[in-house]
């Protein structure tokens, strides 16, 4: 059984998708710990309601990034997770931390990386006129929203979309691909080779998502 630590900063809907997946006996992972860097984040209550220990490590109370990460590292070492899942965790992690946990930290991001890294993603996608957006799960590297890509899902951008409608469409796919990425890793099917991911027995979907739809 693969043990997960889930790091959050907010409402925790992606954390919830992992908790829900793990509730199935056939799912090869369990959530051992939730950590929030934001006191009062809604996700903390959601975790506790599910009976999962949730800890707050408030980054504002530490003297710099290193001190915050030393505490985070200590808490994680205590919980001994096999995999750390960044589920809307809005802090950059430094080189030292990422190297210590190399290929054991994954992140979900609401765009088709490497496009639209950073924040205000849906707003920027709409401004760009892109007709397809999506979400990505990747292994974490020190640079923001960078690292070997494990899985992506694409959705159409609709003509009358606003940030909320597009965000909801992407989020519903986030809730599918995050647990799927965890499953593939827990099944030992995911390897990082030369900063690209190889997935044993990956099923490749037929066809393409076109927007507007083609013949
Ligand atoms: C999600 O859309 C996630 O992809 C995004 O924050 C949201 C958190 O929602 N993460 C990033 O932008 C990381 N760069 P949640 O708290 O409901 O899971």
Coordinates of C-alpha atoms and ligand atoms in Angstrom, one line a residue:
X1 CA 0.0 0.0 0.0
X2 CA 1.5 3.3 -1.1
X3 CA 1.3 5.9 1.7
X4 CA 0.5 9.5 0.6
X5 CA 1.1 12.8 2.3
X6 CA -1.1 15.5 0.7
X7 CA 0.0 19.2 0.9
X8 CA -2.7 21.9 0.5
X9 CA -3.2 25.6 0.8
X10 CA -6.9 26.0 0.2
X11 CA -10.2 24.3 -0.3
X12 CA -8.7 20.9 -0.9
X13 CA -11.0 19.5 -3.6
X14 CA -8.1 17.6 -5.2
X15 CA -7.1 16.3 -1.8
X16 CA -10.7 15.1 -1.5
X17 CA -10.4 13.3 -4.8
X18 CA -7.5 11.4 -3.5
X19 CA -9.3 10.6 -0.2
X20 CA -12.3 9.4 -2.2
X21 CA -10.2 7.2 -4.4
X22 CA -8.4 5.7 -1.4
X23 CA -11.7 4.8 0.2
X24 CA -12.0 2.1 -2.4
X25 CA -10.3 -1.1 -1.1
X26 CA -9.0 -1.9 -4.6
X27 CA -7.1 1.4 -4.7
X28 CA -3.4 0.8 -4.0
X29 CA -2.8 3.9 -1.8
X30 CA -3.9 5.5 1.4
X31 CA -3.7 9.1 2.7
X32 CA -1.6 9.1 5.9
X33 CA -1.3 12.8 6.5
X34 CA -2.5 16.2 5.2
X35 CA -0.4 19.3 5.7
X36 CA -1.6 22.8 5.1
X37 CA 0.7 25.9 5.0
X38 CA -2.4 28.1 5.5
X39 CA -4.2 28.0 8.9
X40 CA -8.0 27.8 8.4
X41 CA -7.8 26.3 4.9
X42 CA -11.1 24.6 4.2
X43 CA -9.2 21.4 3.2
X44 CA -8.1 20.9 6.8
X45 CA -11.6 20.3 8.0
X46 CA -12.4 18.1 5.1
X47 CA -9.3 15.9 5.9
X48 CA -10.3 15.7 9.6
X49 CA -13.9 14.8 8.7
X50 CA -12.4 11.9 6.8
X51 CA -10.5 10.8 9.9
X52 CA -7.1 11.8 8.4
X53 CA -4.5 13.6 10.6
X54 CA -4.1 17.2 9.4
X55 CA -1.3 19.5 10.5
X56 CA -0.8 23.2 9.9
X57 CA 2.7 24.5 9.2
X58 CA 2.1 28.2 8.8
X59 CA 4.9 29.5 6.5
X60 CA 4.5 33.0 7.8
X61 CA 5.7 32.0 11.2
X62 CA 9.1 30.9 9.9
X63 CA 12.2 32.9 9.2
X64 CA 12.5 32.2 5.5
X65 CA 11.9 29.3 3.1
X66 CA 14.6 27.0 4.5
X67 CA 13.3 27.1 8.0
X68 CA 9.7 26.4 6.8
X69 CA 10.9 23.5 4.7
X70 CA 13.1 22.1 7.5
X71 CA 9.9 21.8 9.6
X72 CA 7.9 20.4 6.6
X73 CA 10.7 17.9 6.0
X74 CA 10.7 16.8 9.6
X75 CA 6.9 16.3 9.7
X76 CA 7.0 14.3 6.4
X77 CA 9.9 12.1 7.6
X78 CA 7.8 11.4 10.7
X79 CA 4.9 10.2 8.6
X80 CA 7.2 8.3 6.1
X81 CA 5.1 8.8 3.0
X82 CA 6.0 7.0 -0.2
X83 CA 4.6 9.9 -2.3
X84 CA 3.9 13.6 -1.5
X85 CA 1.0 15.0 -3.5
X86 CA 0.8 18.8 -3.9
X87 CA -2.9 19.4 -4.1
X88 CA -3.3 23.2 -4.6
X89 CA -0.2 23.8 -2.5
X90 CA 0.8 27.3 -3.4
X91 CA 4.4 27.5 -2.1
X92 CA 7.5 27.1 -4.2
X93 CA 9.8 24.4 -2.9
X94 CA 13.5 25.0 -2.9
X95 CA 16.2 22.9 -4.6
X96 CA 17.3 21.2 -1.4
X97 CA 13.8 20.0 -0.5
X98 CA 13.0 18.9 -4.1
X99 CA 16.3 17.0 -4.3
X100 CA 15.7 15.2 -1.0
X101 CA 12.3 14.1 -2.2
X102 CA 13.2 13.7 -5.8
X103 CA 10.6 11.8 -7.9
X104 CA 8.5 11.3 -4.8
X105 CA 6.6 14.6 -5.1
X106 CA 3.9 15.2 -7.6
X107 CA 1.9 18.3 -8.4
X108 CA -1.4 19.1 -10.2
X109 CA -1.7 22.2 -12.3
X110 CA -4.8 23.5 -14.1
X111 CA -3.3 23.9 -17.5
X112 CA -1.7 21.9 -20.3
X113 CA 1.9 22.4 -19.2
X114 CA 4.4 23.7 -20.2
X115 CA 1.8 26.4 -21.2
X116 CA 0.3 28.7 -18.6
X117 CA 2.5 28.0 -15.6
X118 CA 1.9 30.1 -12.5
X119 CA -1.3 31.7 -11.2
X120 CA -4.5 33.1 -12.8
X121 CA -4.3 30.3 -15.4
X122 CA -7.9 30.3 -16.7
X123 CA -7.9 34.1 -17.1
X124 CA -4.8 33.9 -19.2
X125 CA -6.0 31.0 -21.2
X126 CA -9.2 32.9 -22.0
X127 CA -7.2 36.1 -23.0
X128 CA -4.9 34.0 -25.2
X129 CA -7.8 32.7 -27.3
X130 CA -6.6 29.1 -26.9
X131 CA -9.5 26.7 -27.8
X132 CA -8.2 23.8 -25.8
X133 CA -7.1 23.8 -22.2
X134 CA -6.7 21.1 -19.5
X135 CA -4.7 20.0 -16.6
X136 CA -1.4 18.2 -15.8
X137 CA 0.1 16.0 -13.1
X138 CA 3.9 16.1 -13.0
X139 CA 6.8 15.3 -10.8
X140 CA 8.1 18.4 -9.0
X141 CA 11.3 20.1 -9.9
X142 CA 12.6 23.3 -8.2
X143 CA 11.2 25.6 -11.0
X144 CA 7.6 26.5 -10.7
X145 CA 5.2 24.1 -12.5
X146 CA 8.1 22.3 -14.1
X147 CA 9.0 18.6 -14.1
X148 CA 8.4 15.3 -15.9
X149 CA 4.7 15.0 -17.0
X150 CA 2.8 12.0 -15.9
X151 CA -0.7 12.6 -17.3
X152 CA -2.8 15.3 -18.9
X153 CA -6.4 15.8 -19.7
X154 CA -7.7 18.3 -22.3
X155 CA -11.0 20.1 -22.4
X156 CA -12.5 22.5 -24.9
X157 CA -12.6 26.2 -24.2
X158 CA -16.2 27.3 -25.0
X159 CA -17.0 30.6 -26.7
X160 CA -19.0 31.9 -23.7
X161 CA -16.7 30.6 -21.0
X162 CA -15.6 32.7 -18.1
X163 CA -13.0 31.9 -15.4
X164 CA -15.5 30.0 -13.4
X165 CA -17.0 27.8 -16.1
X166 CA -13.7 27.0 -17.6
X167 CA -12.2 26.4 -14.2
X168 CA -15.0 24.0 -13.3
X169 CA -14.5 22.1 -16.5
X170 CA -10.8 21.7 -15.9
X171 CA -11.3 20.9 -12.2
X172 CA -13.6 18.0 -12.9
X173 CA -10.7 16.5 -15.0
X174 CA -8.2 17.3 -12.3
X175 CA -10.3 15.1 -10.0
X176 CA -9.9 12.2 -12.5
X177 CA -6.2 12.5 -13.4
X178 CA -4.8 13.1 -9.9
X179 CA -6.0 9.8 -8.5
X180 CA -5.1 8.1 -11.8
X181 CA -1.5 9.4 -11.6
X182 CA -1.3 8.1 -8.0
X183 CA -2.7 4.7 -9.0
X184 CA -0.1 4.4 -11.8
X185 CA 2.7 5.3 -9.5
X186 CA 1.5 3.0 -6.7
X187 CA 1.3 0.2 -9.2
X188 CA 5.0 0.7 -10.0
X189 CA 4.3 1.5 -13.6
X190 CA 5.8 5.0 -13.7
X191 CA 9.5 5.6 -14.4
X192 CA 11.3 8.9 -15.0
X193 CA 13.9 8.4 -17.7
X194 CA 15.9 11.5 -18.8
X195 CA 13.3 13.9 -17.4
X196 CA 10.5 12.2 -19.3
X197 CA 8.0 9.8 -17.9
X198 CA 7.5 6.3 -19.2
X199 CA 4.4 4.4 -18.1
X200 CA 4.3 0.6 -18.5
X201 CA 1.2 -0.6 -20.2
X202 CA -0.2 2.9 -20.7
X203 CA -3.4 2.9 -22.7
X204 CA -3.3 5.6 -25.4
X205 CA -6.7 7.0 -26.3
X206 CA -7.9 7.0 -29.9
X207 CA -8.4 10.2 -31.9
X208 CA -8.1 13.8 -30.9
X209 CA -10.0 16.5 -29.1
X210 CA -10.8 19.2 -31.7
X211 CA -12.4 22.5 -31.1
X212 CA -14.4 23.2 -33.1
X213 CA -15.1 19.6 -33.8
X214 CA -14.0 18.3 -37.1
X215 CA -15.5 15.7 -39.5
Ligands
LIG1 C1 -6.4 23.4 -8.4 O1 -7.0 23.9 -9.6 C2 -4.9 23.1 -8.7 O2 -4.7 22.6 -10.0 C3 -4.3 24.5 -8.5 O3 -4.9 25.0 -7.4 C4 -6.3 24.5 -7.4 C5 -6.5 24.0 -6.0 O4 -7.8 23.6 -5.8 N1 -2.9 24.4 -8.4 C6 -2.0 25.2 -8.9 O5 -2.3 26.2 -9.5 C7 -0.5 24.9 -8.6 N2 0.3 25.6 -9.5 P1 -8.2 22.6 -4.6 O6 -7.7 23.2 -3.3 O7 -9.7 22.6 -4.6 O8 -7.6 21.3 -4.9

